[in-house]
Short mmCIF file of C-alpha atoms in Angstrom, two decimals:
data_model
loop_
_atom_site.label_atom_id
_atom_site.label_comp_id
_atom_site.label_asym_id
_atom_site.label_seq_id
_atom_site.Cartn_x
_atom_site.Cartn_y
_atom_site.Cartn_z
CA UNK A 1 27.30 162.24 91.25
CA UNK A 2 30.73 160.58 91.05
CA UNK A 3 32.41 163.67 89.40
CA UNK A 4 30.99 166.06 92.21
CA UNK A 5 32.40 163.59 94.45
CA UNK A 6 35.72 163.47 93.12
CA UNK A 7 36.02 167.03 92.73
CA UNK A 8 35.08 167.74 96.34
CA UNK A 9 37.91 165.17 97.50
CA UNK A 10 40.20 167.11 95.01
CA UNK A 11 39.33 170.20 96.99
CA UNK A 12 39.91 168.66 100.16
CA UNK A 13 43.08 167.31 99.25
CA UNK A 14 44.38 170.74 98.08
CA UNK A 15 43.61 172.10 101.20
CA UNK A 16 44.73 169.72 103.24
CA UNK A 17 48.20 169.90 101.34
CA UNK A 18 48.54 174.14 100.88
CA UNK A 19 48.24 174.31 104.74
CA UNK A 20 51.24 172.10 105.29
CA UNK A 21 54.11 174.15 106.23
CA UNK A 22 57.76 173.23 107.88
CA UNK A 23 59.97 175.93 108.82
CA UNK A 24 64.07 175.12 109.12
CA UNK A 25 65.25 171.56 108.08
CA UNK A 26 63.58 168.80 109.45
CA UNK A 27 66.04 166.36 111.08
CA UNK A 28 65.74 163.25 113.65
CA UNK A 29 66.18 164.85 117.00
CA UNK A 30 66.97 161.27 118.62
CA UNK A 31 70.20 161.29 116.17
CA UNK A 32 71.83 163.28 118.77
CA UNK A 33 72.29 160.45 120.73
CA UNK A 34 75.18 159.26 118.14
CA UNK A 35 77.36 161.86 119.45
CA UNK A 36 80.04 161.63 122.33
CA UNK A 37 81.29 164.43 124.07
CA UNK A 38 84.62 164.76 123.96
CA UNK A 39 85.13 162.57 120.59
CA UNK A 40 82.47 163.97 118.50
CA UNK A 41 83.27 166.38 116.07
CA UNK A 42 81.07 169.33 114.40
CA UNK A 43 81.65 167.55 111.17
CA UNK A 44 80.47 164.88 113.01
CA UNK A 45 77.17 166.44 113.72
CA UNK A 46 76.69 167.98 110.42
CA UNK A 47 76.77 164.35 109.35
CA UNK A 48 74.45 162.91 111.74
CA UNK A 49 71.87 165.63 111.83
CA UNK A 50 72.22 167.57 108.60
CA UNK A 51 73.42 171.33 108.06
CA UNK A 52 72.54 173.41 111.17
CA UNK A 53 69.60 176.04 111.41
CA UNK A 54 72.44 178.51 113.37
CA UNK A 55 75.91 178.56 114.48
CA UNK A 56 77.54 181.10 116.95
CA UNK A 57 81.05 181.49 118.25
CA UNK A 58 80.86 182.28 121.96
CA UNK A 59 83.78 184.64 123.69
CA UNK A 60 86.03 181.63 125.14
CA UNK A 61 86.33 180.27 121.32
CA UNK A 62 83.57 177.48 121.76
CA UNK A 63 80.63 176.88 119.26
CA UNK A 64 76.84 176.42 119.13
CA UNK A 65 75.24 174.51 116.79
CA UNK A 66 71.69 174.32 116.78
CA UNK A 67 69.05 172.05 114.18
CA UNK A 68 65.47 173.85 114.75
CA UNK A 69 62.30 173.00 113.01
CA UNK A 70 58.63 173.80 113.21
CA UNK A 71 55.81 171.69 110.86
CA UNK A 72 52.62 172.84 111.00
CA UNK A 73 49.24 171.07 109.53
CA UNK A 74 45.23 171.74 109.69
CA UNK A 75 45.13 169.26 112.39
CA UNK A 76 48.40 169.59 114.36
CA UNK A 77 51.87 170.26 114.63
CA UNK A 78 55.49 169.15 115.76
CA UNK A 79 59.04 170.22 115.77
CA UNK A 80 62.57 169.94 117.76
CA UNK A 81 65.01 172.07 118.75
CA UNK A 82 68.62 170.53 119.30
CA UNK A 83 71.75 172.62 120.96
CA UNK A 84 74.89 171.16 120.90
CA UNK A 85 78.14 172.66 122.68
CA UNK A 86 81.80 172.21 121.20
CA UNK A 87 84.80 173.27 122.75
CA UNK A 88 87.62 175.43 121.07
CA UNK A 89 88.96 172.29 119.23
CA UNK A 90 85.79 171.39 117.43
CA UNK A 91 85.06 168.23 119.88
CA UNK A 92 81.92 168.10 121.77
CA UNK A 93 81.11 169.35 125.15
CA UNK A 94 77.51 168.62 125.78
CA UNK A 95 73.94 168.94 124.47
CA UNK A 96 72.79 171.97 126.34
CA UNK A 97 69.02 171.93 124.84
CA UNK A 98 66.32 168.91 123.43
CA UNK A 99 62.98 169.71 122.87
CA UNK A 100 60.93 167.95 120.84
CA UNK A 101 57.28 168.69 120.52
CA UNK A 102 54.52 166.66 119.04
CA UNK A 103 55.92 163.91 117.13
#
């Protein structure tokens, strides 16, 4: 009986694990808070909340940076999604987006 046993909890275990799945980086959306707009940097950010998921140049020569993640499980999920605005010079503007779900 004890082998069964183990081998179901082996079983259980695998499953448990294989449907585990995280999609981008995960990162500490509450890390954000570090930053100051108009002294923050983008190296700055990169530091405090790891290598962004995307990064876009808008028109007027500011940037976008944004950390995105999703983690799924058998019994639940969370994720965030941070947006952060810098101006021409590299030095923060504002956080234009926080979401954090589950958690």
């Amino acid at each position: 009986m004890g082998i069964r046993t183990s081998a179901i909890g082996a079983v259980i275990i695998s499953v448990a694990t294989a449907g585990c799945m995280t999609i981008g980086t995960k990162f500490e959306p509450s890390r954000v808070d570090m930053l100051r707009p108009g002294e923050s940097t983008i190296n700055d950010a990169i530091l405090v909340l790891g290598k962004p998921t995307s990064t876009s140049t808008l028109a007027n020569g500011s940037t976008l940076l944004q950390w995105q993640y999703s983690q799924g499980t058998l019994i639940g999920g969370n994720g965030a999604h941070v947006a952060v605005l810098f101006d021409s010079r590299s030095r923060m503007v504002r956080v234009t987006h926080r979401t954090i779900i589950g958690g």
